[in-house]
Amino acid sequence: MSFINYSSREINCKIVYYGPGLCGKTTNLQYIFRRMNPGDRGKMISLATETERTLFFDFLPVSMGEIRGFKTRFHLYTVPGQVFYDASRRLILRGVDGVVFCADSQITRMDSNLESFDNLRINLREQGYDPDRIPLVLQYNKRDVNSLASVSELHALLNYRNVPEFEAVASTGVGVFETLKGIIKLVLIDLKKGGR
Amino acid sequence: MVSPMNQNRFILHEKEYNEFQSVLKKLLIDSYAKVVFLVDKNGSLLSSAGETGDFDTTSLASLAAGNIAATGGLASLIGEKEFSILFHEGQRDNMHISLVDNRLILVVVFDGRSSIGLVRLRVRRAGEELGRILKAVDETAEREEEGGVIEELTEADIESLFK
């Protein structure tokens, strides 16, 4: 649920990075954090285990400039990807305005991608969203590894809505900002249309 | 999910913002707190009062919302609707977190100059006031079907963000 503050002239929206464990959700946020001008982003918070796996969420607030005198701010969250953290994932989806589904391009991870995508749809429905209408982009991450699934395979597996899709190598930043811009555009267009 | 206006936005106008602000300022003084914050359940900061310069308010708002969400999840696991008050005791500073109408989160940070009893008492009164203002926000939203700046957005405006 976006928050429009006429007093501080700000538009705030929430974007969630979703996907299976170790697909690179946190890596996306870490790259954004490193590369953005410190004046345009806040601190990155990671609630992680001792082995650096996301336990609850990562959080990074970013500012993207002004539209018609209103500052636009986006709160980026990741969910914990591991299957047994489902209760936490549901909580983080509350009030979401747009979702980046981060898929792992390794052939061996196709089942995990599909399982996580189905889980996203179930959890969105539980939070009162229509999974076929919420702003969504797909990121096919880890395009630099061996034994890759092709983009057309990933498309056939996940992109039945035909939403924007981006190839990425989040560890080196390839496709990271393209993905972010893609979801921000969809969120703002959806906000203008007045909801789902 | 309950929201004033339509299901995907919460619009706060100057008038209600100022009213929130004056309730927070009064709470700050009456409870001898260091700082008070009003946050929505999704983690956006609505208003604050006190020595906010010492705090990363954006992170605080997000974590307070995460805390309330996690505690709410725990509550439902044991068959409770919600735990409406959380209290964290530190060596120097303490934090009192409470829900207002199950929609907003009121955070009070205080030290030895105040006490948990006083804070709870003042928070209860402030919560009633904040609830009344929240109703006014809803009523304004019902009257104004259009969201102003949002309806006027063009694709060119959106594109301009990325130039």
PDB file of N, CA, C and O in Angstrom, chain B residues 98-150:
ATOM      1  N   SER B  98       3.158   0.483  20.548  1.00  0.00           N
ATOM      2  CA  SER B  98       1.749   0.099  20.688  1.00  0.00           C
ATOM      3  C   SER B  98       1.009   0.308  19.379  1.00  0.00           C
ATOM      4  O   SER B  98       1.416   1.104  18.529  1.00  0.00           O
ATOM      5  N   LEU B  99      -0.096  -0.400  19.234  1.00  0.00           N
ATOM      6  CA  LEU B  99      -0.910  -0.296  18.022  1.00  0.00           C
ATOM      7  C   LEU B  99      -2.042   0.695  18.241  1.00  0.00           C
ATOM      8  O   LEU B  99      -2.647   0.739  19.310  1.00  0.00           O
ATOM      9  N   VAL B 100      -2.326   1.490  17.238  1.00  0.00           N
ATOM     10  CA  VAL B 100      -3.456   2.403  17.277  1.00  0.00           C
ATOM     11  C   VAL B 100      -4.482   1.896  16.269  1.00  0.00           C
ATOM     12  O   VAL B 100      -4.195   1.837  15.068  1.00  0.00           O
ATOM     13  N   ASP B 101      -5.644   1.518  16.761  1.00  0.00           N
ATOM     14  CA  ASP B 101      -6.723   1.015  15.895  1.00  0.00           C
ATOM     15  C   ASP B 101      -6.250  -0.105  14.968  1.00  0.00           C
ATOM     16  O   ASP B 101      -6.764  -0.235  13.860  1.00  0.00           O
ATOM     17  N   ASN B 102      -5.280  -0.846  15.416  1.00  0.00           N
ATOM     18  CA  ASN B 102      -4.746  -1.958  14.632  1.00  0.00           C
ATOM     19  C   ASN B 102      -4.210  -1.524  13.262  1.00  0.00           C
ATOM     20  O   ASN B 102      -4.102  -2.335  12.344  1.00  0.00           O
ATOM     21  N   ARG B 103      -3.893  -0.234  13.114  1.00  0.00           N
ATOM     22  CA  ARG B 103      -3.424   0.245  11.809  1.00  0.00           C
ATOM     23  C   ARG B 103      -2.141   1.052  11.879  1.00  0.00           C
ATOM     24  O   ARG B 103      -1.346   1.046  10.955  1.00  0.00           O
ATOM     25  N   LEU B 104      -1.996   1.789  12.950  1.00  0.00           N
ATOM     26  CA  LEU B 104      -0.786   2.605  13.086  1.00  0.00           C
ATOM     27  C   LEU B 104       0.019   2.107  14.277  1.00  0.00           C
ATOM     28  O   LEU B 104      -0.526   1.493  15.190  1.00  0.00           O
ATOM     29  N   ILE B 105       1.305   2.410  14.251  1.00  0.00           N
ATOM     30  CA  ILE B 105       2.204   1.977  15.324  1.00  0.00           C
ATOM     31  C   ILE B 105       2.778   3.223  15.987  1.00  0.00           C
ATOM     32  O   ILE B 105       3.327   4.097  15.309  1.00  0.00           O
ATOM     33  N   LEU B 106       2.610   3.289  17.285  1.00  0.00           N
ATOM     34  CA  LEU B 106       3.117   4.430  18.047  1.00  0.00           C
ATOM     35  C   LEU B 106       4.341   3.961  18.838  1.00  0.00           C
ATOM     36  O   LEU B 106       4.249   3.020  19.630  1.00  0.00           O
ATOM     37  N   VAL B 107       5.468   4.602  18.583  1.00  0.00           N
ATOM     38  CA  VAL B 107       6.726   4.204  19.233  1.00  0.00           C
ATOM     39  C   VAL B 107       7.177   5.329  20.159  1.00  0.00           C
ATOM     40  O   VAL B 107       7.280   6.487  19.731  1.00  0.00           O
ATOM     41  N   VAL B 108       7.436   4.999  21.419  1.00  0.00           N
ATOM     42  CA  VAL B 108       7.931   5.993  22.375  1.00  0.00           C
ATOM     43  C   VAL B 108       9.281   5.524  22.919  1.00  0.00           C
ATOM     44  O   VAL B 108       9.380   4.404  23.438  1.00  0.00           O
ATOM     45  N   VAL B 109      10.291   6.351  22.771  1.00  0.00           N
ATOM     46  CA  VAL B 109      11.614   6.033  23.336  1.00  0.00           C
ATOM     47  C   VAL B 109      11.802   6.936  24.560  1.00  0.00           C
ATOM     48  O   VAL B 109      11.635   8.155  24.467  1.00  0.00           O
ATOM     49  N   PHE B 110      12.124   6.315  25.684  1.00  0.00           N
ATOM     50  CA  PHE B 110      12.280   7.114  26.911  1.00  0.00           C
ATOM     51  C   PHE B 110      13.405   6.560  27.773  1.00  0.00           C
ATOM     52  O   PHE B 110      13.825   5.411  27.606  1.00  0.00           O
ATOM     53  N   ASP B 111      13.895   7.402  28.671  1.00  0.00           N
ATOM     54  CA  ASP B 111      14.973   6.954  29.568  1.00  0.00           C
ATOM     55  C   ASP B 111      14.531   7.097  31.024  1.00  0.00           C
ATOM     56  O   ASP B 111      13.324   7.173  31.289  1.00  0.00           O
ATOM     57  N   GLY B 112      15.483   7.167  31.933  1.00  0.00           N
ATOM     58  CA  GLY B 112      15.188   7.184  33.360  1.00  0.00           C
ATOM     59  C   GLY B 112      14.404   8.404  33.834  1.00  0.00           C
ATOM     60  O   GLY B 112      13.894   8.419  34.966  1.00  0.00           O
ATOM     61  N   ARG B 113      14.284   9.415  33.001  1.00  0.00           N
ATOM     62  CA  ARG B 113      13.483  10.580  33.407  1.00  0.00           C
ATOM     63  C   ARG B 113      11.993  10.260  33.443  1.00  0.00           C
ATOM     64  O   ARG B 113      11.213  10.988  34.015  1.00  0.00           O
ATOM     65  N   SER B 114      11.611   9.164  32.779  1.00  0.00           N
ATOM     66  CA  SER B 114      10.200   8.776  32.746  1.00  0.00           C
ATOM     67  C   SER B 114      10.057   7.368  33.318  1.00  0.00           C
ATOM     68  O   SER B 114      11.006   6.819  33.874  1.00  0.00           O
ATOM     69  N   SER B 115       8.857   6.804  33.192  1.00  0.00           N
ATOM     70  CA  SER B 115       8.667   5.439  33.679  1.00  0.00           C
ATOM     71  C   SER B 115       7.671   4.731  32.777  1.00  0.00           C
ATOM     72  O   SER B 115       6.874   5.380  32.092  1.00  0.00           O
ATOM     73  N   ILE B 116       7.705   3.406  32.795  1.00  0.00           N
ATOM     74  CA  ILE B 116       6.808   2.631  31.937  1.00  0.00           C
ATOM     75  C   ILE B 116       5.339   2.939  32.277  1.00  0.00           C
ATOM     76  O   ILE B 116       4.496   3.039  31.375  1.00  0.00           O
ATOM     77  N   GLY B 117       5.052   3.117  33.574  1.00  0.00           N
ATOM     78  CA  GLY B 117       3.665   3.401  33.979  1.00  0.00           C
ATOM     79  C   GLY B 117       3.164   4.705  33.380  1.00  0.00           C
ATOM     80  O   GLY B 117       2.060   4.769  32.822  1.00  0.00           O
ATOM     81  N   LEU B 118       3.998   5.725  33.472  1.00  0.00           N
ATOM     82  CA  LEU B 118       3.607   7.030  32.931  1.00  0.00           C
ATOM     83  C   LEU B 118       3.435   6.947  31.419  1.00  0.00           C
ATOM     84  O   LEU B 118       2.455   7.457  30.856  1.00  0.00           O
ATOM     85  N   VAL B 119       4.377   6.278  30.765  1.00  0.00           N
ATOM     86  CA  VAL B 119       4.303   6.173  29.301  1.00  0.00           C
ATOM     87  C   VAL B 119       3.030   5.443  28.886  1.00  0.00           C
ATOM     88  O   VAL B 119       2.296   5.882  27.991  1.00  0.00           O
ATOM     89  N   ARG B 120       2.711   4.354  29.571  1.00  0.00           N
ATOM     90  CA  ARG B 120       1.498   3.600  29.211  1.00  0.00           C
ATOM     91  C   ARG B 120       0.258   4.466  29.369  1.00  0.00           C
ATOM     92  O   ARG B 120      -0.635   4.441  28.517  1.00  0.00           O
ATOM     93  N   LEU B 121       0.220   5.210  30.448  1.00  0.00           N
ATOM     94  CA  LEU B 121      -0.945   6.074  30.702  1.00  0.00           C
ATOM     95  C   LEU B 121      -1.099   7.122  29.597  1.00  0.00           C
ATOM     96  O   LEU B 121      -2.176   7.305  29.029  1.00  0.00           O
ATOM     97  N   ARG B 122       0.004   7.785  29.280  1.00  0.00           N
ATOM     98  CA  ARG B 122      -0.050   8.863  28.273  1.00  0.00           C
ATOM     99  C   ARG B 122      -0.305   8.309  26.871  1.00  0.00           C
ATOM    100  O   ARG B 122      -0.977   8.937  26.068  1.00  0.00           O
ATOM    101  N   VAL B 123       0.273   7.131  26.605  1.00  0.00           N
ATOM    102  CA  VAL B 123       0.090   6.520  25.282  1.00  0.00           C
ATOM    103  C   VAL B 123      -1.387   6.171  25.077  1.00  0.00           C
ATOM    104  O   VAL B 123      -1.926   6.333  23.977  1.00  0.00           O
ATOM    105  N   ARG B 124      -2.050   5.700  26.133  1.00  0.00           N
ATOM    106  CA  ARG B 124      -3.463   5.333  25.994  1.00  0.00           C
ATOM    107  C   ARG B 124      -4.279   6.550  25.555  1.00  0.00           C
ATOM    108  O   ARG B 124      -5.089   6.481  24.648  1.00  0.00           O
ATOM    109  N   ARG B 125      -4.012   7.677  26.220  1.00  0.00           N
ATOM    110  CA  ARG B 125      -4.763   8.896  25.858  1.00  0.00           C
ATOM    111  C   ARG B 125      -4.423   9.360  24.448  1.00  0.00           C
ATOM    112  O   ARG B 125      -5.288   9.712  23.677  1.00  0.00           O
ATOM    113  N   ALA B 126      -3.144   9.351  24.147  1.00  0.00           N
ATOM    114  CA  ALA B 126      -2.730   9.802  22.806  1.00  0.00           C
ATOM    115  C   ALA B 126      -3.321   8.879  21.737  1.00  0.00           C
ATOM    116  O   ALA B 126      -3.743   9.335  20.670  1.00  0.00           O
ATOM    117  N   GLY B 127      -3.391   7.582  22.052  1.00  0.00           N
ATOM    118  CA  GLY B 127      -3.937   6.612  21.102  1.00  0.00           C
ATOM    119  C   GLY B 127      -5.378   6.938  20.740  1.00  0.00           C
ATOM    120  O   GLY B 127      -5.780   6.821  19.575  1.00  0.00           O
ATOM    121  N   GLU B 128      -6.140   7.353  21.733  1.00  0.00           N
ATOM    122  CA  GLU B 128      -7.542   7.719  21.459  1.00  0.00           C
ATOM    123  C   GLU B 128      -7.606   8.920  20.507  1.00  0.00           C
ATOM    124  O   GLU B 128      -8.382   8.947  19.569  1.00  0.00           O
ATOM    125  N   GLU B 129      -6.765   9.907  20.770  1.00  0.00           N
ATOM    126  CA  GLU B 129      -6.719  11.095  19.905  1.00  0.00           C
ATOM    127  C   GLU B 129      -6.300  10.722  18.476  1.00  0.00           C
ATOM    128  O   GLU B 129      -6.895  11.162  17.504  1.00  0.00           O
ATOM    129  N   LEU B 130      -5.265   9.890  18.393  1.00  0.00           N
ATOM    130  CA  LEU B 130      -4.763   9.494  17.069  1.00  0.00           C
ATOM    131  C   LEU B 130      -5.823   8.706  16.305  1.00  0.00           C
ATOM    132  O   LEU B 130      -5.990   8.866  15.098  1.00  0.00           O
ATOM    133  N   GLY B 131      -6.578   7.885  17.038  1.00  0.00           N
ATOM    134  CA  GLY B 131      -7.664   7.125  16.421  1.00  0.00           C
ATOM    135  C   GLY B 131      -8.712   8.056  15.826  1.00  0.00           C
ATOM    136  O   GLY B 131      -9.238   7.807  14.731  1.00  0.00           O
ATOM    137  N   ARG B 132      -9.017   9.130  16.545  1.00  0.00           N
ATOM    138  CA  ARG B 132     -10.006  10.104  16.043  1.00  0.00           C
ATOM    139  C   ARG B 132      -9.500  10.768  14.758  1.00  0.00           C
ATOM    140  O   ARG B 132     -10.242  10.942  13.798  1.00  0.00           O
ATOM    141  N   ILE B 133      -8.218  11.109  14.751  1.00  0.00           N
ATOM    142  CA  ILE B 133      -7.652  11.757  13.547  1.00  0.00           C
ATOM    143  C   ILE B 133      -7.661  10.774  12.371  1.00  0.00           C
ATOM    144  O   ILE B 133      -7.974  11.142  11.239  1.00  0.00           O
ATOM    145  N   LEU B 134      -7.359   9.527  12.686  1.00  0.00           N
ATOM    146  CA  LEU B 134      -7.347   8.509  11.637  1.00  0.00           C
ATOM    147  C   LEU B 134      -8.734   8.379  11.000  1.00  0.00           C
ATOM    148  O   LEU B 134      -8.865   8.209   9.784  1.00  0.00           O
ATOM    149  N   LYS B 135      -9.755   8.494  11.824  1.00  0.00           N
ATOM    150  CA  LYS B 135     -11.129   8.462  11.284  1.00  0.00           C
ATOM    151  C   LYS B 135     -11.342   9.627  10.330  1.00  0.00           C
ATOM    152  O   LYS B 135     -11.973   9.488   9.283  1.00  0.00           O
ATOM    153  N   ALA B 136     -10.824  10.793  10.715  1.00  0.00           N
ATOM    154  CA  ALA B 136     -10.967  11.973   9.849  1.00  0.00           C
ATOM    155  C   ALA B 136     -10.227  11.752   8.526  1.00  0.00           C
ATOM    156  O   ALA B 136     -10.696  12.168   7.466  1.00  0.00           O
ATOM    157  N   VAL B 137      -9.068  11.079   8.595  1.00  0.00           N
ATOM    158  CA  VAL B 137      -8.321  10.772   7.361  1.00  0.00           C
ATOM    159  C   VAL B 137      -9.193   9.903   6.451  1.00  0.00           C
ATOM    160  O   VAL B 137      -9.300  10.137   5.246  1.00  0.00           O
ATOM    161  N   ASP B 138      -9.858   8.920   7.053  1.00  0.00           N
ATOM    162  CA  ASP B 138     -10.739   8.030   6.271  1.00  0.00           C
ATOM    163  C   ASP B 138     -11.879   8.811   5.641  1.00  0.00           C
ATOM    164  O   ASP B 138     -12.236   8.596   4.483  1.00  0.00           O
ATOM    165  N   GLU B 139     -12.461   9.709   6.445  1.00  0.00           N
ATOM    166  CA  GLU B 139     -13.609  10.468   5.926  1.00  0.00           C
ATOM    167  C   GLU B 139     -13.184  11.377   4.776  1.00  0.00           C
ATOM    168  O   GLU B 139     -13.879  11.492   3.770  1.00  0.00           O
ATOM    169  N   THR B 140     -12.018  12.006   4.924  1.00  0.00           N
ATOM    170  CA  THR B 140     -11.507  12.853   3.838  1.00  0.00           C
ATOM    171  C   THR B 140     -11.308  12.011   2.579  1.00  0.00           C
ATOM    172  O   THR B 140     -11.663  12.407   1.482  1.00  0.00           O
ATOM    173  N   ALA B 141     -10.753  10.815   2.783  1.00  0.00           N
ATOM    174  CA  ALA B 141     -10.468   9.937   1.635  1.00  0.00           C
ATOM    175  C   ALA B 141     -11.759   9.522   0.942  1.00  0.00           C
ATOM    176  O   ALA B 141     -11.814   9.412  -0.280  1.00  0.00           O
ATOM    177  N   GLU B 142     -12.810   9.290   1.724  1.00  0.00           N
ATOM    178  CA  GLU B 142     -14.086   8.906   1.112  1.00  0.00           C
ATOM    179  C   GLU B 142     -14.692  10.046   0.307  1.00  0.00           C
ATOM    180  O   GLU B 142     -15.309   9.832  -0.725  1.00  0.00           O
ATOM    181  N   ARG B 143     -14.515  11.269   0.814  1.00  0.00           N
ATOM    182  CA  ARG B 143     -15.057  12.436   0.104  1.00  0.00           C
ATOM    183  C   ARG B 143     -14.316  12.690  -1.194  1.00  0.00           C
ATOM    184  O   ARG B 143     -14.897  13.016  -2.210  1.00  0.00           O
ATOM    185  N   GLU B 144     -12.987  12.520  -1.130  1.00  0.00           N
ATOM    186  CA  GLU B 144     -12.163  12.835  -2.304  1.00  0.00           C
ATOM    187  C   GLU B 144     -11.812  11.551  -3.026  1.00  0.00           C
ATOM    188  O   GLU B 144     -10.904  10.843  -2.630  1.00  0.00           O
ATOM    189  N   GLU B 145     -12.537  11.277  -4.064  1.00  0.00           N
ATOM    190  CA  GLU B 145     -12.257  10.018  -4.761  1.00  0.00           C
ATOM    191  C   GLU B 145     -10.947  10.073  -5.523  1.00  0.00           C
ATOM    192  O   GLU B 145     -10.302   9.069  -5.751  1.00  0.00           O
ATOM    193  N   GLU B 146     -10.566  11.274  -5.924  1.00  0.00           N
ATOM    194  CA  GLU B 146      -9.336  11.402  -6.694  1.00  0.00           C
ATOM    195  C   GLU B 146      -8.160  11.623  -5.755  1.00  0.00           C
ATOM    196  O   GLU B 146      -8.291  12.259  -4.723  1.00  0.00           O
ATOM    197  N   GLY B 147      -7.016  11.121  -6.118  1.00  0.00           N
ATOM    198  CA  GLY B 147      -5.837  11.281  -5.274  1.00  0.00           C
ATOM    199  C   GLY B 147      -4.963  12.455  -5.678  1.00  0.00           C
ATOM    200  O   GLY B 147      -3.852  12.592  -5.221  1.00  0.00           O
ATOM    201  N   GLY B 148      -5.449  13.340  -6.556  1.00  0.00           N
ATOM    202  CA  GLY B 148      -4.692  14.537  -6.930  1.00  0.00           C
ATOM    203  C   GLY B 148      -3.482  14.204  -7.755  1.00  0.00           C
ATOM    204  O   GLY B 148      -3.593  13.770  -8.893  1.00  0.00           O
ATOM    205  N   VAL B 149      -2.318  14.369  -7.133  1.00  0.00           N
ATOM    206  CA  VAL B 149      -1.067  14.250  -7.869  1.00  0.00           C
ATOM    207  C   VAL B 149      -0.945  12.916  -8.616  1.00  0.00           C
ATOM    208  O   VAL B 149      -0.416  12.853  -9.723  1.00  0.00           O
ATOM    209  N   ILE B 150      -1.457  11.866  -8.042  1.00  0.00           N
ATOM    210  CA  ILE B 150      -1.302  10.547  -8.660  1.00  0.00           C
ATOM    211  C   ILE B 150      -2.093  10.447  -9.972  1.00  0.00           C
ATOM    212  O   ILE B 150      -1.579   9.969 -10.985  1.00  0.00           O
TER     213      ILE B 150
END
